Structure formats: C-alpha cells, structure tokens
Coordinates of C-alpha atoms in Angstrom, one line a residue:
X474 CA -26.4 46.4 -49.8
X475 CA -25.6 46.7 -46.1
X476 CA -22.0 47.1 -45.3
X477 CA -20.2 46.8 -41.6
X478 CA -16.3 47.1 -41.0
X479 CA -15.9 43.8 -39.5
X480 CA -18.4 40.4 -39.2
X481 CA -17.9 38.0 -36.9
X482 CA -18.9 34.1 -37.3
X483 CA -19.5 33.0 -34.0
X484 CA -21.5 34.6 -30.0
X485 CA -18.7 32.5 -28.4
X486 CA -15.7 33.5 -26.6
X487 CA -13.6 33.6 -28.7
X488 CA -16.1 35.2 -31.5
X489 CA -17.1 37.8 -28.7
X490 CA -13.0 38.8 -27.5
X491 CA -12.8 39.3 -32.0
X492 CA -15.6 41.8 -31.9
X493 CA -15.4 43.7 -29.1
X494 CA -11.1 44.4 -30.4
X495 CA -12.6 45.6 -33.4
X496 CA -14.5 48.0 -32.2
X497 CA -12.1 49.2 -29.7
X498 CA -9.8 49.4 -32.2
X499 CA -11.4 51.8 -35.2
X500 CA -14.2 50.2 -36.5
X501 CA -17.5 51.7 -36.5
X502 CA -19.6 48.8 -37.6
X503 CA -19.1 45.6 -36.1
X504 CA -21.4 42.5 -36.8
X505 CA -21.5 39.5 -35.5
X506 CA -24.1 36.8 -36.6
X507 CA -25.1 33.3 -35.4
X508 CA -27.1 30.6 -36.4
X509 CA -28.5 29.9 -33.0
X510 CA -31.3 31.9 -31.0
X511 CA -30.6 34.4 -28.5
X512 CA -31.1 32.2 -25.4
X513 CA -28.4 29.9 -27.3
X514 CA -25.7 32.7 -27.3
X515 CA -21.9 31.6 -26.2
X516 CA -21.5 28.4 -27.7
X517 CA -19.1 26.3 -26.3
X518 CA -18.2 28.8 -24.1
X519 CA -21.3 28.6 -21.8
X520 CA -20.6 24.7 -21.0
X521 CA -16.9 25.7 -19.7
X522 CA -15.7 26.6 -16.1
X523 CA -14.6 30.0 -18.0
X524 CA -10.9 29.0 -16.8
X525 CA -8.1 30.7 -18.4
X526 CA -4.3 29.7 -18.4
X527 CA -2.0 32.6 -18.6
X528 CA 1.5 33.1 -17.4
X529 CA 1.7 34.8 -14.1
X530 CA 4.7 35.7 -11.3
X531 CA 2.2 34.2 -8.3
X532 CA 0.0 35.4 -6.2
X533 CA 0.7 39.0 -6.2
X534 CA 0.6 39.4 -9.9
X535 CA -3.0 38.4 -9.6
X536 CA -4.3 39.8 -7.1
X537 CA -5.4 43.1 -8.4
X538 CA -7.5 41.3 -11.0
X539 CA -9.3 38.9 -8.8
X540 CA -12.8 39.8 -6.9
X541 CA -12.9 36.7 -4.1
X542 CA -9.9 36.9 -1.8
X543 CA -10.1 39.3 1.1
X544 CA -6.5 40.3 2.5
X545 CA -7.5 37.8 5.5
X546 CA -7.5 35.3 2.9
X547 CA -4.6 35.8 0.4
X548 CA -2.4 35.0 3.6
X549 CA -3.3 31.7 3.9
X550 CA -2.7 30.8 -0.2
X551 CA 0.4 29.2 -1.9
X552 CA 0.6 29.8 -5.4
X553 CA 3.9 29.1 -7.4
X554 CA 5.0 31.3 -10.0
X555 CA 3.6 30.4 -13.6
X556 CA 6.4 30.8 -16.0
X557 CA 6.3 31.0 -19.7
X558 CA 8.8 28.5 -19.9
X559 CA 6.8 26.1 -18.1
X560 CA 3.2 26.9 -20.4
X561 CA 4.9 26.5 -23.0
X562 CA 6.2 23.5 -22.4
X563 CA 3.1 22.1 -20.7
X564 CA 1.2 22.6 -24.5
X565 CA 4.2 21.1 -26.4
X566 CA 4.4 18.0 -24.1
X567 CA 0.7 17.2 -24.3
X568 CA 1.1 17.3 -27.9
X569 CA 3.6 15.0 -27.7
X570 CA 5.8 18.2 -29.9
X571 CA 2.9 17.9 -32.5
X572 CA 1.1 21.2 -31.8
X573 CA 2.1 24.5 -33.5
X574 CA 5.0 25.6 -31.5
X575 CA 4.5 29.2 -33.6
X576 CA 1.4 29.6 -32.2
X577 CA 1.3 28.0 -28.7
X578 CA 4.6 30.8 -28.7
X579 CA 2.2 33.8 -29.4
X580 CA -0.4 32.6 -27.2
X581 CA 1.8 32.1 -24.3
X582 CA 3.5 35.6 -25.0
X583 CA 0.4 37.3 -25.2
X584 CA -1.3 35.2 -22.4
X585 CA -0.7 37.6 -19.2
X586 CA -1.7 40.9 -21.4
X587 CA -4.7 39.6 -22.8
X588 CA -6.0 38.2 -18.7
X589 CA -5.2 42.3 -18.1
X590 CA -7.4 43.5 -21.4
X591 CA -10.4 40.9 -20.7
X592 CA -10.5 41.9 -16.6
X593 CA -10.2 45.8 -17.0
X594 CA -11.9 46.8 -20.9
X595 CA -13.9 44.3 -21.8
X596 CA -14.9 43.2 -18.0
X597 CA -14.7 39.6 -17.2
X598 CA -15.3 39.2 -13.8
X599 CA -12.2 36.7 -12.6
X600 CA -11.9 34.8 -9.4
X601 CA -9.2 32.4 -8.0
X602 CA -10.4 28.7 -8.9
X603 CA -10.2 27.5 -5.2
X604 CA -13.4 24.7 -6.4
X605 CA -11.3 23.2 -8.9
X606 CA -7.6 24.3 -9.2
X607 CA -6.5 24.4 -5.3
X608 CA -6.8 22.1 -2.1
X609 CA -6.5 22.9 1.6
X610 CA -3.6 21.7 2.6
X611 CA -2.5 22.2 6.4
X612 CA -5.1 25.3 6.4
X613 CA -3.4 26.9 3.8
X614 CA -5.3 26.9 -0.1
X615 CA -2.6 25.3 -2.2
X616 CA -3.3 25.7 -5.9
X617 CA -1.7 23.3 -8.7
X618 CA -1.1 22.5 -12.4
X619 CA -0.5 26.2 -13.1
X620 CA -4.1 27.3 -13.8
X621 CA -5.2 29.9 -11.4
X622 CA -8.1 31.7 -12.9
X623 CA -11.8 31.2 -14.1
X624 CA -14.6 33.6 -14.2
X625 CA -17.6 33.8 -11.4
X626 CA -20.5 31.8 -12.4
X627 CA -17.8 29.8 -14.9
X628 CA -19.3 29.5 -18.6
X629 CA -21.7 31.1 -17.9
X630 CA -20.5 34.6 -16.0
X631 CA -18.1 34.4 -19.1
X632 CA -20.7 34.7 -21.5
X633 CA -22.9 37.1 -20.1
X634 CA -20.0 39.3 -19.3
X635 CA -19.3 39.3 -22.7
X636 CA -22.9 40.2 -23.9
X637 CA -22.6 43.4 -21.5
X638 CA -19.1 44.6 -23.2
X639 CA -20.8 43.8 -27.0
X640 CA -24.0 45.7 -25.9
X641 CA -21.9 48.9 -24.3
X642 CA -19.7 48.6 -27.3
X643 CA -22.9 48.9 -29.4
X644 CA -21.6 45.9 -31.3
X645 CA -24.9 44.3 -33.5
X646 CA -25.6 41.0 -32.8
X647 CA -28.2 38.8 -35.3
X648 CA -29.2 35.4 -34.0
X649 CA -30.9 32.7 -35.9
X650 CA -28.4 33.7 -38.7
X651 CA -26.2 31.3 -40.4
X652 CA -23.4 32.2 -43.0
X653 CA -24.1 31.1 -46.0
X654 CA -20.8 32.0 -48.1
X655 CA -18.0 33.7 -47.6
X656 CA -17.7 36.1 -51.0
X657 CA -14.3 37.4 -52.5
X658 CA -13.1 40.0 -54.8
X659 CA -9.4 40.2 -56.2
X660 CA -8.0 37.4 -53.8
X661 CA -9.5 39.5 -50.9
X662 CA -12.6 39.0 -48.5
X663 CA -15.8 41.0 -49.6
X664 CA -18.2 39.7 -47.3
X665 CA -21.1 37.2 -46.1
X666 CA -24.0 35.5 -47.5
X667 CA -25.9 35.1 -44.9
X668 CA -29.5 34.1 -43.9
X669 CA -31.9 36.1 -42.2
X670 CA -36.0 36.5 -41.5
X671 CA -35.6 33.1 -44.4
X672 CA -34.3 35.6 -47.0
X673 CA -30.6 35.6 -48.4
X674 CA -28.3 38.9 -47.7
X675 CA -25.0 39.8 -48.9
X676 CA -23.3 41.9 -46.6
X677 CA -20.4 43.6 -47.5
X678 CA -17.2 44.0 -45.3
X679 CA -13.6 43.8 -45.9
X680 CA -12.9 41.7 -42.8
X681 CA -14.5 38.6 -41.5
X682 CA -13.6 36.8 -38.6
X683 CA -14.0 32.9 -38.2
X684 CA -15.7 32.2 -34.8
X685 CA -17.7 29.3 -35.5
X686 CA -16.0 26.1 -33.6
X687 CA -16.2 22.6 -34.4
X688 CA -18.3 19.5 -35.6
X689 CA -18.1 18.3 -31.9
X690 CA -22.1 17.8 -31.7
X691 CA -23.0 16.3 -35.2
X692 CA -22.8 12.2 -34.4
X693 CA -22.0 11.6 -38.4
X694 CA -19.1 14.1 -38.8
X695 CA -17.8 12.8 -35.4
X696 CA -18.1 9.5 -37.2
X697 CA -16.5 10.6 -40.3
X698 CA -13.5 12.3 -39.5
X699 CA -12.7 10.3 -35.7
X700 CA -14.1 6.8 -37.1
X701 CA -16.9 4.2 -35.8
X702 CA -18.0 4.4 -32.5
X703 CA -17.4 8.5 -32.1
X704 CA -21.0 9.0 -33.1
X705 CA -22.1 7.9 -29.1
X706 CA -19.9 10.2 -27.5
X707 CA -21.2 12.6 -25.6
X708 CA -21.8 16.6 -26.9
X709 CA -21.8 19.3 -25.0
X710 CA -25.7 20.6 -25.3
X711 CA -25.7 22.6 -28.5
X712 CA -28.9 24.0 -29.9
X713 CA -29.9 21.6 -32.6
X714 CA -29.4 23.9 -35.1
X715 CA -26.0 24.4 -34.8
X716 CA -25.4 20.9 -35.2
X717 CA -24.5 21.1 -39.1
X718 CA -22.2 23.8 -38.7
X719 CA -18.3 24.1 -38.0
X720 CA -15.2 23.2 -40.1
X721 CA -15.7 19.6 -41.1
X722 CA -12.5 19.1 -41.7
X723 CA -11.4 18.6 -38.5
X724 CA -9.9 15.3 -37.4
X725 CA -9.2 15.4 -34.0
X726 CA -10.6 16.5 -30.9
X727 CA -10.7 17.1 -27.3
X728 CA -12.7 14.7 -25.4
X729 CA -13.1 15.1 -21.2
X730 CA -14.2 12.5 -18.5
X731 CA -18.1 13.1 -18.6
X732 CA -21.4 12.1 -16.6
X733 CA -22.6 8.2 -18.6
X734 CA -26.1 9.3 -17.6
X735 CA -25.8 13.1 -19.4
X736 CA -28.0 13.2 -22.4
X737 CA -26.6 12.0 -25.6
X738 CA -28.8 14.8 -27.8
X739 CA -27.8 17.8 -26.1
X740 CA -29.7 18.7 -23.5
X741 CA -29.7 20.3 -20.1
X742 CA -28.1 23.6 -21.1
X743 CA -28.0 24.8 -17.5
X744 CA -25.9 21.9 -16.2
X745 CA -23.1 23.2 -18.4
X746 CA -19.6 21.4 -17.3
X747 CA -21.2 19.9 -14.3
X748 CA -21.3 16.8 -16.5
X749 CA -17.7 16.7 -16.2
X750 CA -16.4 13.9 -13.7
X751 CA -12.8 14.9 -13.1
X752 CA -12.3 13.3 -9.4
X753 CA -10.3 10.4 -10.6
X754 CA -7.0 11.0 -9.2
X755 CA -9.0 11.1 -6.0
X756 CA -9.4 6.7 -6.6
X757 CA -9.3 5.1 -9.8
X758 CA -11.1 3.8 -12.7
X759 CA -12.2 0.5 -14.1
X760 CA -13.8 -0.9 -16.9
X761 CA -16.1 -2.5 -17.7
X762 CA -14.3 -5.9 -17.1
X763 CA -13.1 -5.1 -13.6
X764 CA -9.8 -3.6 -14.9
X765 CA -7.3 -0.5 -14.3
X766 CA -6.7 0.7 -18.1
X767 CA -4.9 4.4 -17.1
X768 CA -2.8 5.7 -14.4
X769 CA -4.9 8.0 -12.6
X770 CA -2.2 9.2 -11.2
X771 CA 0.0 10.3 -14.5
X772 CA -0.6 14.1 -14.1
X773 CA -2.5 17.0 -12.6
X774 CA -6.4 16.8 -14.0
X775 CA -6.3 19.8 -16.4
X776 CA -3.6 17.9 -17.7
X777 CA -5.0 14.4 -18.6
X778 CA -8.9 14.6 -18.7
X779 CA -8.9 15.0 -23.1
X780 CA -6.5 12.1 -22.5
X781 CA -8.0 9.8 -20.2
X782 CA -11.8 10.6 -22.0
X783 CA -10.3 9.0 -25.4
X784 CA -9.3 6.3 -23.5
X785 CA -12.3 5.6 -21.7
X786 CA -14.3 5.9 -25.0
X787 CA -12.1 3.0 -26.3
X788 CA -13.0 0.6 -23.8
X789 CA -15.6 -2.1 -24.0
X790 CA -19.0 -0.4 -24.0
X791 CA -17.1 3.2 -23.9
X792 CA -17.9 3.4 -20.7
X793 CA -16.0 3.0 -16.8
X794 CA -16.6 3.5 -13.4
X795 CA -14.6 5.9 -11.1
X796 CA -14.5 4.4 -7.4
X797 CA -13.7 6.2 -4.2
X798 CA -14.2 5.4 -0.5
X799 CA -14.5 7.1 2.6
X800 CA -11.2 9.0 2.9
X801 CA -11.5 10.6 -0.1
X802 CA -15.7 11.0 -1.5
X803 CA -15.4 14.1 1.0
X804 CA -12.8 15.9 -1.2
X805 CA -14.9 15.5 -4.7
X806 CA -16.5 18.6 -6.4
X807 CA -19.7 18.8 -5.3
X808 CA -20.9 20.6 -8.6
X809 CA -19.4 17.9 -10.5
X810 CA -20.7 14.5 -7.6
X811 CA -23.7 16.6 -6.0
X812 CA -26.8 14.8 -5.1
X813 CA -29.2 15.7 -8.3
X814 CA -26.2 15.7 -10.7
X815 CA -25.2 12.2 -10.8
X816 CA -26.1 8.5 -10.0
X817 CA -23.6 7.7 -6.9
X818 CA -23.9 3.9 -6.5
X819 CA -22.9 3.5 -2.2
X820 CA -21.5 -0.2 -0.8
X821 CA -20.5 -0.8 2.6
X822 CA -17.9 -4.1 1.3
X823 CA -16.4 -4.5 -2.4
X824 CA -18.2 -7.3 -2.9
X825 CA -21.9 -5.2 -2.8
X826 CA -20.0 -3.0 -4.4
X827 CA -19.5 -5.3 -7.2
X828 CA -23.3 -6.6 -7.3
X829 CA -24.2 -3.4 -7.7
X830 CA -22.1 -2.1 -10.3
X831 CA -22.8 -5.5 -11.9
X832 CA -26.6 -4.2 -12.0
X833 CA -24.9 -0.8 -14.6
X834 CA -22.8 -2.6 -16.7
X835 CA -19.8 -4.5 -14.9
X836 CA -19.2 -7.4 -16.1
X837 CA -16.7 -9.0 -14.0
X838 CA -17.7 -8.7 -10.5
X839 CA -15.1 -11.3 -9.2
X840 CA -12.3 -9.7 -11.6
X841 CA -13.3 -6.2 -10.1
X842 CA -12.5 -7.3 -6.4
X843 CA -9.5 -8.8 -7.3
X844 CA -8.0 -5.1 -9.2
X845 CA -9.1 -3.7 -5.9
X846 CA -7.6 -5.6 -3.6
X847 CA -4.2 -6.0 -5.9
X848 CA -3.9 -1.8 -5.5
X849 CA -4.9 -2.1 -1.9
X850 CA -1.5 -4.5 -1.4
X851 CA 0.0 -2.4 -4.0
X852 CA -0.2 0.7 -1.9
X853 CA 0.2 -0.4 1.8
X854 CA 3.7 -2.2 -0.4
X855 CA 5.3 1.5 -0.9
X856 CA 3.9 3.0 2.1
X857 CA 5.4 0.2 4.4
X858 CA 9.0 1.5 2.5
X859 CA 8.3 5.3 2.8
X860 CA 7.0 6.2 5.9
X861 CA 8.1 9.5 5.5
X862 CA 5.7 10.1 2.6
X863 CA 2.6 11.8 2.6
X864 CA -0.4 11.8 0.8
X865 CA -0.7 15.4 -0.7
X866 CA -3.7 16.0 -3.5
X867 CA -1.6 19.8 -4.5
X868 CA 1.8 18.5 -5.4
X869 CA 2.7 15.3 -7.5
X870 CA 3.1 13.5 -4.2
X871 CA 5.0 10.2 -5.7
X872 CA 2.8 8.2 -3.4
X873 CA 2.3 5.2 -5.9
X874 CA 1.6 1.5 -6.1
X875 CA 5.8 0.4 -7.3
X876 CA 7.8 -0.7 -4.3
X877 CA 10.9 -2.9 -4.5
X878 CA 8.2 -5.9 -3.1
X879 CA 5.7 -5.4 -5.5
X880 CA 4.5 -3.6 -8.8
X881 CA 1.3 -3.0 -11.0
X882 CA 1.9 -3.4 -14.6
X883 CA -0.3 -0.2 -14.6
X884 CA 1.0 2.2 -12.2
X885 CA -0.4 5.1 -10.2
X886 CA 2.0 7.5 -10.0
X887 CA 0.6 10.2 -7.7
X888 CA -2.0 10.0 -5.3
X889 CA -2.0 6.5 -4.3
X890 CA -4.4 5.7 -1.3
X891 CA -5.9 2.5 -0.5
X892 CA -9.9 1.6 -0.9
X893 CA -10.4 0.1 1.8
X894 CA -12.4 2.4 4.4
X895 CA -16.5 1.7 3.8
X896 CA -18.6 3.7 2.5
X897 CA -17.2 2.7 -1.2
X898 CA -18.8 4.8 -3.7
X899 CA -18.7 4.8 -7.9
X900 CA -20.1 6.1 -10.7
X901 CA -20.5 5.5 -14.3
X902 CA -18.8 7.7 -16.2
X903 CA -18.0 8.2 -20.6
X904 CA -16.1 10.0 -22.9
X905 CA -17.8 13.3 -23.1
X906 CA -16.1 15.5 -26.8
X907 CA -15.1 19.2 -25.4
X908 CA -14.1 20.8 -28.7
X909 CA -12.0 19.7 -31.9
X910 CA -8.7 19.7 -32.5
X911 CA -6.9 21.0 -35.8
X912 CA -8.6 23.8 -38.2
X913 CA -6.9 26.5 -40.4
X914 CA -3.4 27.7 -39.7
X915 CA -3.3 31.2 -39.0
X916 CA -0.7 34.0 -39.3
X917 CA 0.3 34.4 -35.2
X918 CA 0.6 38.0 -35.2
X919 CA -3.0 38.8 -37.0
X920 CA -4.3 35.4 -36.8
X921 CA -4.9 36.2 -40.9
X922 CA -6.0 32.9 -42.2
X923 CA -3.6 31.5 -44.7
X924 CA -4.0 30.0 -48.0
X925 CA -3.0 26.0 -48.5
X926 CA -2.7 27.1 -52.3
X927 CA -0.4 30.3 -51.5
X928 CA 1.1 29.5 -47.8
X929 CA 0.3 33.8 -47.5
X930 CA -2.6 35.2 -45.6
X931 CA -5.8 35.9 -47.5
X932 CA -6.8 39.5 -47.1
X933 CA -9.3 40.5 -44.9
X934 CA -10.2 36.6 -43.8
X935 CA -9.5 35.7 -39.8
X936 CA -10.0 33.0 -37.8
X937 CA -9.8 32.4 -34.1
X938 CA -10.9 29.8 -30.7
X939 CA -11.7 25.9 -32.0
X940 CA -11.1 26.8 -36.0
X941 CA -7.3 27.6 -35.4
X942 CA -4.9 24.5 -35.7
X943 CA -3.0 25.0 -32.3
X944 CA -3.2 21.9 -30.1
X945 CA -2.6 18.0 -31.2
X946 CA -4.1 15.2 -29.2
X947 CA -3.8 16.4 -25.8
X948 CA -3.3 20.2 -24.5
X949 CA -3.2 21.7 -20.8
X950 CA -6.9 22.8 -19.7
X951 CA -7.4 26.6 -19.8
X952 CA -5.7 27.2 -22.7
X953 CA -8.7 27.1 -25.1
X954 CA -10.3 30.0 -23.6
X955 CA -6.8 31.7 -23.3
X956 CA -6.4 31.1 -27.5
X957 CA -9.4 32.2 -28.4
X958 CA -9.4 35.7 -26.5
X959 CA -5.4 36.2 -27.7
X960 CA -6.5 35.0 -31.3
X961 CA -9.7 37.0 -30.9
X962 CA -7.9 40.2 -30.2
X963 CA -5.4 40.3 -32.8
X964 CA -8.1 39.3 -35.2
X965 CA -10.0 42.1 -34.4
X966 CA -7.0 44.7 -34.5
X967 CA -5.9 43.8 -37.3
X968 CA -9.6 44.0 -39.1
X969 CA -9.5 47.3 -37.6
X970 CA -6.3 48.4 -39.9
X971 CA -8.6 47.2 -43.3
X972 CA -11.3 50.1 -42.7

C-alpha cells in the first residue's frame, strides 16, 4: 500500500500554499491529487485576478515585495496605510457580524506574514494592482478599498507560480484523480480512496488536507442548496468533470457582476475573470424594466460586486444593463470592456439608446429614459449646492443624487456624474457565482477540521480556501486568496508535526 506524509485534495491555491508548507515543514512525501487533467490545474484560482488582501503600513512596507514600480514611479503613488483594525472590520461588516470573527481574526493576523512567505519561498511574483485597485488622480496613482496586491498575469501567473514551487519542492501531483473516501482508524485520519488509471487505491497517510472548493459549477446543487433560479447563474469555466465534486453542503455563496453573453457551461478557460464587469460605480445599472435597483455608489467595488451580483440575479430575467457615457467609458478596464470581450451596445441620444437595448431585453424603453433623466436632475440638484465638490473615483467622494431640492428613493452615494454627454454606451450584464460561502469550521491555529459530533478537531483531517466556513453573505474581495494561503500554511505545518 503506498503511503505519503501528507495528501492534498485540491491543485488550487489554496490546495497548492497546504502542500508546498508541508514539505517545507518535515514531510518527505507530499501528494496532492485532482480530479481534473493537467491542463485543468488551479481551479478557481486560475479564473481570479490572483489579488490578495493583507494588512500593510503603506507604500513602503510593500515595496520590497513588488516587481512593477521603478523609484521614478513609487513617487508619484498614494497609498494609505492598511490596518488590521480596519480588515478586520471590513470582513465583519460585509457579513453583516455573521462571519467567523475567530477566524477572520487569524487570517487578518497572519495576513502580512503569509504575503512575505508566498513572495520570497514559495515565489509568487506580486505587483501593485494599478489596472484594478488605483486611479490617476492629478498625476498621481491613488489606490483604494485597501487591496493593493495581485500577482503578474492574475489567476493565471498565480497558478503557474505555484506549479514551479510544487515541482522544485518535488511535491507529486496526480491529475484525473478523484477522492473517493476519506478512511479512518481510532477517531484519526488513515488516508484516501482514491481513483486512478480506473482502478481504486488506498493510500495511506496520517494527514489529509481539504482543498477541494465548492459546488459553484453543478446547476442542480446550485439549485438545491441556493433555491430556483440559481441553476442559470453563471460558473466560472470548470472542467466538466469537476462539476460533481465539492462540499454540497454549502448554502451560500459568492456571486460577482459577470459578462450576460459568457457561456453558461463553462467555457473559455483563457478569458478567466475577464468576464467580470465591475465598472458600475463608473454609471449605473438598470433592469430590465428601465429601473435603478442598487446604489452603485454604496461602496468601493471589491466591496460590493458578491453583493450587487445577488441582486442582479434576483431581477426580472436575472439580468441588467450597466450604462456609461462619454466622461466616463474612457476610465473602464479594458480587460474587463475590451473590444472582443464583450457586446458594447453605442447610442448617440437615450432614446436610441433605449431602442437598442429594447432589441437585448429592455422592456421599458420609455420607463428607461425617464430613470435617466431623473439621475441627471438628481445630480446637477447636489452639484448646484456643492460647488466645492469634486468628482474623485479613489476616495468615497460624497458626490450623490440627495440635495435639500431633490432626492432618489434609491440613492447614489459616491460617484455621482450625470449621463448626459453622447456617446452613451451599455452592456448586458448577470450574476456570475465566484465561490461558496460556508463549509467546515476549522481550528484557527491548525485549521484541524472539527467534529459537529465532538466540537474537537479530528486527528490528522484539514481543511483550507472555499471548504472553510469564514465569510457570510458578503466579504471584502482579496480575502479569499488571502484565507486560503493562511489556512493552507498552517494546515500544512501542522500535518508536518503528525509524521
């Protein structure tokens, strides 16, 4: 019977961070084993911008770590400090207090170490997020909503880097491989069932680490455990045969602001996150009925897209249109609004504007003008009683559609500028489903896997990234990768301890 120190469930992130600390922390023979094939490797971790959250003290602190500002260029950023108070906070807030305060504790604790172990032994290759987290403000890069860092080439970079560290760590990796069954002896892990070459295998180990994410792309468990209509939303682009796998019983999850024209079975791996439509509190966003339905202006992005993609999935259809004009089309991502990457749909009044969008799925063209031209009056209202104000993307700029002459029931908070200046421009967007939510609660120091029956850990069983039950509802973007390496690690150190 073939026996390693440590197996892994799970090539992603999180799965990867687990390995590679068990190795580098004592044991000799580390596994890790996948149901998908090898061009398939990373999971969901290949369809993110690789950004991680951590605490920082500015720009300094990051500096040493980063491989895309020249000393030219650091003099022209503004970064604020990154507290722990304030991460902290940021996850319990989004929760609404309902995620694990325990845990979002020892993730925020651990956060700044772990950016430190990932950048100089297991080689990620971070860069400052200028293309998503900072705008140019005055000639000067001003960065916002506390997130700082992703990884060059985003999901993808991420993954690959990871791949190097497993391969130089001489870490084994078996694709087309599910786990079968996790065995036990005494109360304590023994090992995996697993599946390989179509033949069944026990291998033995005294640790095994849960890796394997979430029932985000299977349309009947999304239908199951988040109810009717969950079933359209849309995946990220797993290999079909992952599709069956992940804990099922899972209940929430994190849906993002997606691309109404991405596949709905998975496909186009090499888009990744370009799919992702987060311009919004560029303009705003109507339904299908001609009708505001969020305040686009609420928060920072990374703050509200798992927000505003539930709510966009419970509107008629599931579906809305973001709508920008001139002043501000310039300022969208162009891996996210490119030409090839999405349907723009270009008007030179509201009214073609309308008739066009009427031709996608608007049903209200009249009602659509009116919601337009109501925000337009809306915003000259405020800015005709603050003429000191200005418009500022970086900072929550107050700039809103409340004056003491007029109000929208449905505010903007931030960000508010008329639409007014032809070229108009929309696009169709939906509810896209990033990961799930909830999973097994997990000891925060060894992220051991505790027993419902026994409320102690089980020996020898981990679990770490989308299996952990962390975040509730909402949670500040970043911090997924961020768990799942902190989570990763200690589950991996701790395995270490068994041999």
């Amino acid at each position: 019977m073939t026996s390693f120190d440590c197996i892994v469930i799970g090539s992603g992130n999180a799965g990867c961070c687990a390995a590679f600390s068990a190795r580098e922390s004592g044991c000799d023979k580390v596994l890790i084993v996948d149901v998908c094939p090898p061009e398939w490797v990373g999971g969901n971790g290949f369809f993110t911008a690789g950004a991680f959250r951590t605490v920082h003290e500015g720009l300094q602190d990051l500096l040493p770590i980063v491989n895309n500002v020249s000393a030219e260029q650091a003099g022209l950023i503004d970064m604020d400090p990154y507290p722990r108070e304030e991460y902290l906070r940021d996850i319990m807030r989004l929760s609404n207090d309902k995620g694990d305060p325990v845990l979002a504790g020892a993730l925020v604790d651990a956060s700044r170490d772990t950016i430190t172990w990932l950048a100089t032994k297991v080689g990620l290759p971070f860069m400052f997020s200028f293309h998503r987290q900072a705008y140019d403000v005055g000639g000067r890069q001003k960065f916002w909503g506390g997130m700082v860092l992703c990884t060059d080439d985003g999901g993808k970079g991420l993954i690959a880097a990871h791949q190097r560290a497993l391969a130089k760590a001489k870490v084994d990796v078996w694709f087309n491989c599910p786990a079968l069954e996790i065995t036990t002896e005494n109360g304590a892990v023994s090992g995996v069932v697993v599946q390989k070459d179509g033949e069944k295998i026990h291998l033995r180990s005294r640790a095994v680490v849960l890796a394997a994410g979430g029932f985000e792309s299977n349309p009947q468990l999304r239908e199951k455990h988040l109810g009717p209509g969950w079933e359209r939303a849309i995946p990220p682009p797993l290999e079909p045969a992952r599709l069956a796998t992940g804990l099922a019983a899972i209940a929430l999850a994190v849906w993002c602001v997606g691309d109404a024209d991405a596949p709905k079975d998975g496909g186009e791996r090499i888009l990744t996150n370009q799919f992702t439509k987060s311009g919004y509190p560029l303009g705003i966003m109507v339904n299908s009925a001609g009708k505001r339905f969020v305040d686009e202006g609420e928060d920072y992005r990374n703050y509200t897209y798992a927000k505003f993609g539930r709510a966009i999935q419970n509107q008629p259809g599931s579906y809305v249109f973001q709508v920008w004009d001139s002043k501000t089309i310039g300022m969208l991502r162009k891996e996210e609004y490119g030409d090839g990457i999405v349907k723009k749909i270009f008007a030179d009044t509201l009214e073609d504007l309308a008739e066009k969008l009427a031709a996608n799925g608007l049903e209200a063209k009249g009602e659509f003008v009116q919601t337009v031209n109501e925000f337009n009056e809306a915003v000259k209202s405020y800015q005709a009683e603050n003429l000191d104000s200005a418009w500022n993307p970086a900072v929550k700029d107050g700039m809103s559609t409340q004056s003491s002459n007029k109000q929208l029931s449905l505010p903007k908070s931030n960000w508010a500028l008329t639409i007014d200046k032809p070229p108009f421009m929309a696009v169709k967007v939906a509810c896209g489903i990033t990961f799930t939510f909830g999973g097994v609660a997990i000891d925060p120091d060894t992220a051991g896997v505790i027993s419902e029956k026994t409320s102690t850990t089980i020996p020898g069983f981990f679990a770490t990234g989308e299996m952990v039950g962390l975040f509730h509802g909402n949670y500040p973007g970043g911090s997924g990768l961020m768990a799942g390496a902190v989570f990763g690690r200690r589950a991996g150190q701790a395995a270490a301890k068994l041999k």
